[in-house]
XYZ file of C-alpha atoms in Angstrom:
409
model
C 108.848 -15.232 -92.616
C 110.398 -15.791 -89.388
C 114.066 -15.290 -88.667
C 113.627 -18.969 -87.761
C 112.594 -20.211 -90.566
C 115.427 -18.395 -92.613
C 117.693 -20.045 -90.200
C 115.957 -23.331 -91.147
C 116.127 -22.777 -94.557
C 119.727 -22.119 -94.535
C 120.479 -25.530 -92.515
C 118.589 -27.528 -95.050
C 120.371 -26.071 -97.918
C 124.241 -26.533 -96.583
C 125.124 -27.716 -100.014
C 123.206 -25.509 -102.241
C 121.670 -27.581 -105.754
C 122.154 -26.215 -108.815
C 118.910 -25.685 -110.169
C 117.555 -25.176 -113.690
C 114.996 -22.377 -114.442
C 112.012 -24.143 -116.563
C 110.812 -21.185 -118.806
C 106.972 -22.272 -120.009
C 105.476 -25.540 -120.818
C 107.049 -26.655 -123.945
C 110.578 -26.139 -122.229
C 109.082 -28.300 -119.073
C 107.834 -31.275 -121.858
C 111.053 -30.954 -123.164
C 113.087 -31.659 -120.245
C 110.920 -34.481 -119.006
C 111.527 -36.042 -121.742
C 115.450 -36.142 -121.632
C 115.052 -36.832 -118.688
C 113.033 -39.929 -118.910
C 115.220 -41.771 -121.127
C 118.202 -41.398 -118.168
C 115.269 -42.322 -115.249
C 114.271 -45.682 -117.103
C 117.679 -46.994 -117.402
C 117.942 -48.589 -114.414
C 114.455 -48.824 -113.586
C 113.664 -52.250 -113.508
C 117.467 -52.989 -111.453
C 115.939 -50.524 -108.729
C 113.054 -51.590 -108.355
C 114.125 -55.214 -108.024
C 116.923 -54.300 -105.631
C 114.676 -51.692 -104.165
C 117.526 -49.552 -104.304
C 116.349 -45.981 -103.354
C 116.689 -43.434 -105.713
C 118.520 -40.570 -104.151
C 120.701 -39.799 -107.442
C 117.794 -39.853 -109.586
C 116.060 -37.821 -107.902
C 118.934 -34.871 -107.296
C 118.876 -35.160 -111.106
C 115.164 -34.432 -111.277
C 115.687 -31.573 -109.069
C 118.436 -29.922 -110.837
C 116.434 -30.285 -114.388
C 113.884 -27.839 -112.430
C 111.279 -29.822 -112.907
C 109.883 -29.720 -109.514
C 109.662 -25.662 -109.943
C 107.656 -25.887 -112.835
C 103.807 -25.021 -110.723
C 105.192 -21.901 -108.588
C 103.521 -19.218 -110.558
C 105.159 -16.916 -113.065
C 104.654 -14.081 -110.373
C 106.808 -15.552 -107.789
C 109.647 -16.582 -109.889
C 108.249 -19.945 -112.055
C 106.984 -21.403 -115.141
C 103.089 -21.283 -113.675
C 102.953 -24.158 -116.290
C 99.517 -25.433 -116.856
C 97.882 -28.472 -115.033
C 97.511 -30.124 -118.004
C 101.375 -29.948 -118.345
C 101.863 -30.669 -115.049
C 99.915 -33.839 -115.656
C 101.845 -34.482 -118.897
C 105.353 -34.260 -117.341
C 104.143 -36.500 -114.310
C 103.228 -39.265 -117.067
C 106.078 -39.133 -118.826
C 108.451 -39.796 -115.837
C 106.074 -42.388 -114.521
C 106.358 -44.242 -117.155
C 110.398 -44.190 -116.998
C 109.969 -45.096 -113.150
C 106.629 -45.417 -111.269
C 108.424 -44.786 -108.400
C 109.556 -41.612 -109.397
C 106.728 -40.385 -111.168
C 104.771 -40.801 -107.496
C 107.706 -39.282 -105.297
C 106.821 -35.610 -106.094
C 103.038 -35.921 -106.576
C 102.704 -34.852 -102.954
C 105.737 -31.829 -103.668
C 103.190 -30.379 -106.044
C 100.191 -30.788 -104.276
C 102.157 -28.801 -101.135
C 102.895 -25.933 -104.035
C 99.091 -25.795 -104.710
C 98.525 -25.922 -100.964
C 100.440 -23.117 -100.649
C 99.259 -21.337 -103.604
C 95.518 -21.529 -102.941
C 95.989 -20.993 -98.965
C 99.711 -19.438 -97.902
C 100.186 -15.608 -97.376
C 101.823 -13.491 -99.233
C 105.303 -14.098 -97.099
C 104.626 -18.115 -96.983
C 104.499 -17.692 -101.000
C 107.520 -15.732 -101.317
C 109.414 -17.760 -99.133
C 108.572 -21.184 -99.839
C 108.046 -20.693 -103.469
C 111.817 -19.516 -104.127
C 113.212 -22.938 -101.931
C 111.463 -25.160 -104.408
C 113.250 -23.507 -106.920
C 116.264 -23.666 -105.067
C 116.094 -27.282 -104.924
C 114.065 -28.016 -101.991
C 112.001 -31.106 -102.192
C 108.189 -31.417 -100.089
C 107.400 -34.764 -98.658
C 104.548 -35.342 -97.058
C 102.940 -36.991 -93.538
C 99.183 -36.468 -94.070
C 97.972 -40.168 -94.105
C 96.950 -41.896 -90.759
C 96.982 -45.986 -90.114
C 94.472 -47.059 -87.174
C 91.924 -44.274 -87.668
C 87.906 -45.496 -88.310
C 88.277 -44.535 -91.795
C 91.099 -42.897 -94.245
C 90.076 -38.796 -93.241
C 90.103 -39.200 -89.875
C 93.376 -37.616 -87.959
C 95.060 -38.274 -84.638
C 98.021 -36.002 -84.860
C 97.853 -32.698 -82.659
C 99.230 -29.453 -83.752
C 99.288 -27.631 -79.826
C 100.143 -24.115 -79.351
C 103.459 -23.180 -77.652
C 103.836 -19.263 -77.606
C 103.930 -17.955 -80.949
C 105.112 -21.101 -82.452
C 103.512 -25.166 -82.516
C 104.301 -28.527 -81.452
C 103.347 -31.558 -83.180
C 102.638 -34.754 -81.558
C 101.859 -38.095 -83.810
C 102.259 -41.018 -86.192
C 101.859 -40.960 -90.162
C 102.196 -43.607 -92.726
C 102.511 -43.456 -96.257
C 104.524 -40.476 -95.792
C 105.151 -40.807 -99.622
C 108.510 -38.775 -100.377
C 109.225 -37.468 -97.072
C 112.385 -39.571 -96.682
C 113.933 -37.637 -99.714
C 112.714 -34.351 -98.649
C 113.317 -30.913 -97.253
C 110.377 -30.135 -95.869
C 107.327 -32.444 -94.629
C 104.243 -30.679 -95.145
C 101.904 -32.413 -91.660
C 98.221 -32.645 -91.497
C 97.776 -32.101 -87.512
C 94.360 -30.826 -85.714
C 94.862 -27.654 -83.742
C 93.481 -27.040 -80.542
C 89.915 -25.767 -81.731
C 89.967 -28.940 -83.486
C 90.514 -27.692 -87.233
C 93.290 -29.483 -89.423
C 96.073 -27.500 -90.800
C 99.230 -28.036 -92.901
C 102.282 -27.586 -90.974
C 105.732 -27.433 -93.112
C 107.788 -29.425 -90.744
C 112.000 -29.441 -91.728
C 113.067 -32.894 -92.645
C 115.761 -31.792 -89.837
C 113.460 -31.273 -87.330
C 114.581 -32.325 -83.529
C 111.988 -35.094 -82.608
C 110.919 -35.633 -86.493
C 111.666 -39.518 -87.650
C 111.304 -40.669 -90.335
C 111.269 -44.585 -90.677
C 112.084 -46.070 -94.197
C 109.376 -49.250 -93.309
C 107.078 -48.968 -96.584
C 107.393 -52.436 -97.416
C 104.385 -52.444 -100.658
C 104.696 -54.505 -103.129
C 104.739 -52.097 -105.550
C 105.762 -48.434 -106.274
C 108.795 -49.757 -103.583
C 111.064 -47.102 -103.812
C 108.274 -44.205 -103.029
C 109.715 -43.911 -99.807
C 106.086 -44.114 -98.374
C 106.752 -45.286 -94.899
C 106.005 -43.901 -91.332
C 106.846 -40.260 -89.836
C 106.669 -39.876 -86.099
C 106.484 -36.534 -84.299
C 107.711 -36.401 -80.698
C 106.655 -32.777 -79.490
C 108.034 -31.509 -82.634
C 108.653 -27.449 -82.398
C 107.119 -25.639 -86.011
C 107.855 -22.202 -86.577
C 104.075 -20.012 -86.574
C 105.078 -18.759 -89.803
C 105.461 -22.097 -91.218
C 101.553 -23.315 -90.865
C 98.641 -22.724 -92.827
C 94.970 -24.016 -93.739
C 94.446 -27.314 -95.121
C 90.839 -28.152 -94.232
C 90.300 -24.461 -95.793
C 91.391 -26.354 -99.416
C 87.982 -28.205 -99.022
C 85.507 -25.837 -96.998
C 85.466 -23.711 -100.011
C 85.898 -24.740 -103.660
C 89.828 -24.667 -104.454
C 91.928 -26.866 -107.389
C 93.480 -28.572 -104.394
C 91.448 -31.751 -104.529
C 91.344 -31.750 -108.462
C 94.823 -31.238 -108.586
C 95.953 -34.153 -106.049
C 93.896 -36.370 -108.061
C 95.179 -35.270 -111.652
C 98.344 -36.098 -110.923
C 97.801 -39.684 -109.246
C 95.848 -40.494 -112.650
C 99.054 -39.294 -114.599
C 101.012 -41.554 -112.497
C 98.659 -44.671 -113.600
C 98.946 -43.498 -117.402
C 102.392 -43.998 -117.386
C 102.668 -47.183 -115.195
C 100.363 -48.145 -118.099
C 102.635 -46.886 -121.060
C 105.266 -48.362 -119.422
C 103.613 -51.930 -119.288
C 102.132 -51.262 -122.980
C 105.542 -50.690 -124.705
C 107.082 -53.950 -122.786
C 103.851 -55.552 -124.526
C 104.764 -54.352 -127.682
C 108.429 -55.103 -127.561
C 108.178 -58.248 -126.039
C 105.512 -59.934 -128.603
C 107.207 -58.145 -131.269
C 110.443 -59.744 -130.065
C 110.807 -62.690 -128.128
C 106.997 -64.339 -128.277
C 105.942 -67.590 -130.412
C 102.829 -67.863 -132.224
C 100.209 -70.244 -131.111
C 99.616 -73.230 -132.936
C 96.329 -72.723 -133.951
C 97.184 -69.398 -135.544
C 98.790 -70.824 -138.897
C 101.469 -67.683 -138.448
C 105.206 -67.826 -138.105
C 105.456 -64.092 -135.895
C 103.140 -63.895 -132.915
C 102.936 -60.472 -133.714
C 100.795 -61.857 -136.501
C 98.473 -63.527 -134.629
C 94.532 -62.448 -135.227
C 93.660 -62.729 -131.736
C 96.829 -60.879 -130.507
C 96.430 -58.395 -132.971
C 92.723 -57.872 -131.501
C 94.063 -57.403 -127.966
C 96.755 -55.186 -128.546
C 94.083 -53.073 -130.714
C 91.638 -52.934 -127.771
C 94.293 -52.308 -125.306
C 95.725 -49.395 -127.350
C 91.881 -47.808 -127.923
C 91.657 -47.929 -123.836
C 95.315 -46.380 -122.639
C 94.626 -43.566 -126.126
C 91.464 -43.040 -124.765
C 92.928 -42.472 -121.131
C 95.565 -40.068 -122.828
C 92.670 -37.852 -123.953
C 90.508 -37.823 -120.379
C 93.599 -36.887 -118.597
C 94.016 -34.351 -120.417
C 90.669 -32.909 -120.663
C 90.867 -33.323 -116.910
C 93.661 -30.576 -117.006
C 91.927 -28.297 -119.074
C 89.109 -28.880 -116.445
C 91.379 -27.618 -113.730
C 92.844 -24.751 -115.637
C 89.860 -23.365 -115.864
C 88.762 -24.148 -111.936
C 92.020 -22.259 -111.287
C 91.256 -19.627 -113.461
C 87.738 -19.208 -111.654
C 87.287 -21.269 -108.565
C 83.796 -21.733 -107.422
C 81.290 -23.999 -106.406
C 80.493 -25.049 -110.854
C 83.985 -25.465 -112.248
C 85.724 -26.788 -109.229
C 82.656 -29.690 -109.711
C 83.374 -29.968 -113.124
C 87.045 -30.297 -112.389
C 86.495 -33.155 -109.688
C 84.380 -34.441 -111.779
C 86.675 -35.012 -115.395
C 89.730 -36.018 -113.163
C 87.686 -39.078 -111.193
C 86.545 -40.324 -114.981
C 89.998 -40.085 -115.986
C 91.334 -41.618 -113.032
C 88.732 -44.358 -113.666
C 90.442 -45.402 -117.123
C 93.718 -44.476 -115.843
C 93.184 -46.498 -113.224
C 91.721 -49.628 -115.428
C 94.312 -49.491 -118.201
C 97.106 -49.775 -115.858
C 95.634 -53.338 -114.771
C 94.569 -54.470 -117.585
C 98.438 -53.555 -119.713
C 99.988 -55.011 -116.618
C 98.121 -58.018 -116.396
C 97.534 -58.722 -120.957
C 101.294 -58.313 -121.229
C 101.755 -61.895 -119.928
C 98.635 -63.304 -121.296
C 100.249 -61.667 -125.047
C 103.937 -62.218 -124.382
C 103.505 -66.051 -122.643
C 105.179 -67.863 -120.481
C 108.835 -66.678 -121.069
C 107.642 -63.086 -119.948
C 107.374 -64.178 -116.342
C 110.979 -65.378 -115.981
C 112.030 -63.408 -112.794
C 115.094 -61.687 -115.135
C 112.899 -59.838 -117.280
C 111.107 -58.217 -113.661
C 107.569 -57.406 -115.934
C 106.005 -58.016 -112.990
C 106.849 -54.658 -111.636
C 104.078 -53.119 -113.780
C 101.294 -54.701 -112.486
C 102.613 -54.078 -108.836
C 103.282 -50.587 -109.446
C 99.928 -50.075 -110.834
C 97.628 -52.595 -108.336
C 99.648 -50.610 -105.730
C 98.768 -47.269 -106.892
C 95.234 -47.679 -107.887
C 94.454 -48.486 -104.262
C 94.879 -44.768 -103.268
C 91.391 -44.312 -103.304
C 88.729 -47.093 -104.807
C 87.316 -46.537 -107.831
C 83.902 -48.081 -107.608
C 83.493 -43.843 -105.411
C 84.425 -42.618 -108.749
C 81.758 -44.634 -110.509
C 79.033 -43.652 -108.247
C 80.316 -39.766 -108.018
C 80.306 -39.434 -111.836
C 76.923 -41.185 -112.398
C 75.110 -38.813 -109.293
C 76.479 -35.572 -111.157
C 75.198 -36.275 -114.674
C 71.883 -38.302 -113.716
C 70.708 -36.183 -110.375
C 73.018 -33.103 -110.870
C 74.703 -33.885 -107.612
C 77.893 -31.890 -107.147
C 81.072 -34.301 -105.495
C 82.340 -34.000 -102.185
C 85.300 -31.864 -101.906
C 87.750 -34.028 -99.743
C 90.625 -34.355 -101.739
C 90.127 -38.103 -102.373
C 87.994 -38.192 -105.140
């Protein structure tokens, strides 16, 4: 990397974080479970007040979990995709927003792993292990579809300039680096790793979604922002050939929905067991003994456990594709991930709704804030339309048609 990139890293790290180094998958899961207990304590209050989780994110990063996907040859734990999804679900169960914020961080790490030069890998992976956070500036609004990009990357000597307006920039508010997709002078989409403090870059906290309220998914505005020439790498190249970039991104979305579903399910079980009343025709003293309630809980439990199994299966398919990336293995991974996303989509919404149906009117009181689970699920599941996942899955099995490679399946 260039001297200017090194100087930028030094400026970002004026107060170095003391970050743990996680060694393997088992340690990553143990650390996630312990941290999740802490993160869950004030999750409801943070949602209610839209209190941005700066302190919680700092603890999350210092735990070492943001570095677990860095390959072992670059000093990381190089955990499996199964483990990465499990860690994501554990954190998302504690707090849906905190589960989503690092999704684009891991996405950027994956793009660097797949498309970066050795120099870029050594530089950015070490920054990640030191505690630097990637956000994102990928999506735009006001375009003809979600794939179109208007933001431009223009050559300026040995470096580049970026001009454009992004939205849904999850994590950028909290980031040290903002990976930004932009169209270069040849019409090819590239990824520029822009320092959060770059002159001309404005991150606006204008996210007003009714769910996932503290993800910082607002605007990123680029006004002639200079980017070091060594900080640009291929983005479109991640999809022009078979890679795990798309399946990994979607796997983590499935894990986030799974975590949200688990949180709603846990609150349902707790409320019905301790506070709900049985229906007058049930002939029982406890809501938990109501036979129709028992039936509904059984049905929801099956859906949840099926979703968990499909997320693990999808992670294993992505692991296979990472070890040998070709058209067949990547297609199989994409379809497995799409299957998991169908179930996690459905069960997260079902759990958030069934909670109120079975817990009763008392559960809707504002002080309980139990609606955050449904709000989080409804907001996050809109990321990609599940109806198109059904189509891709059916076409794959019925007509042997491989799914499109664009990262949104």
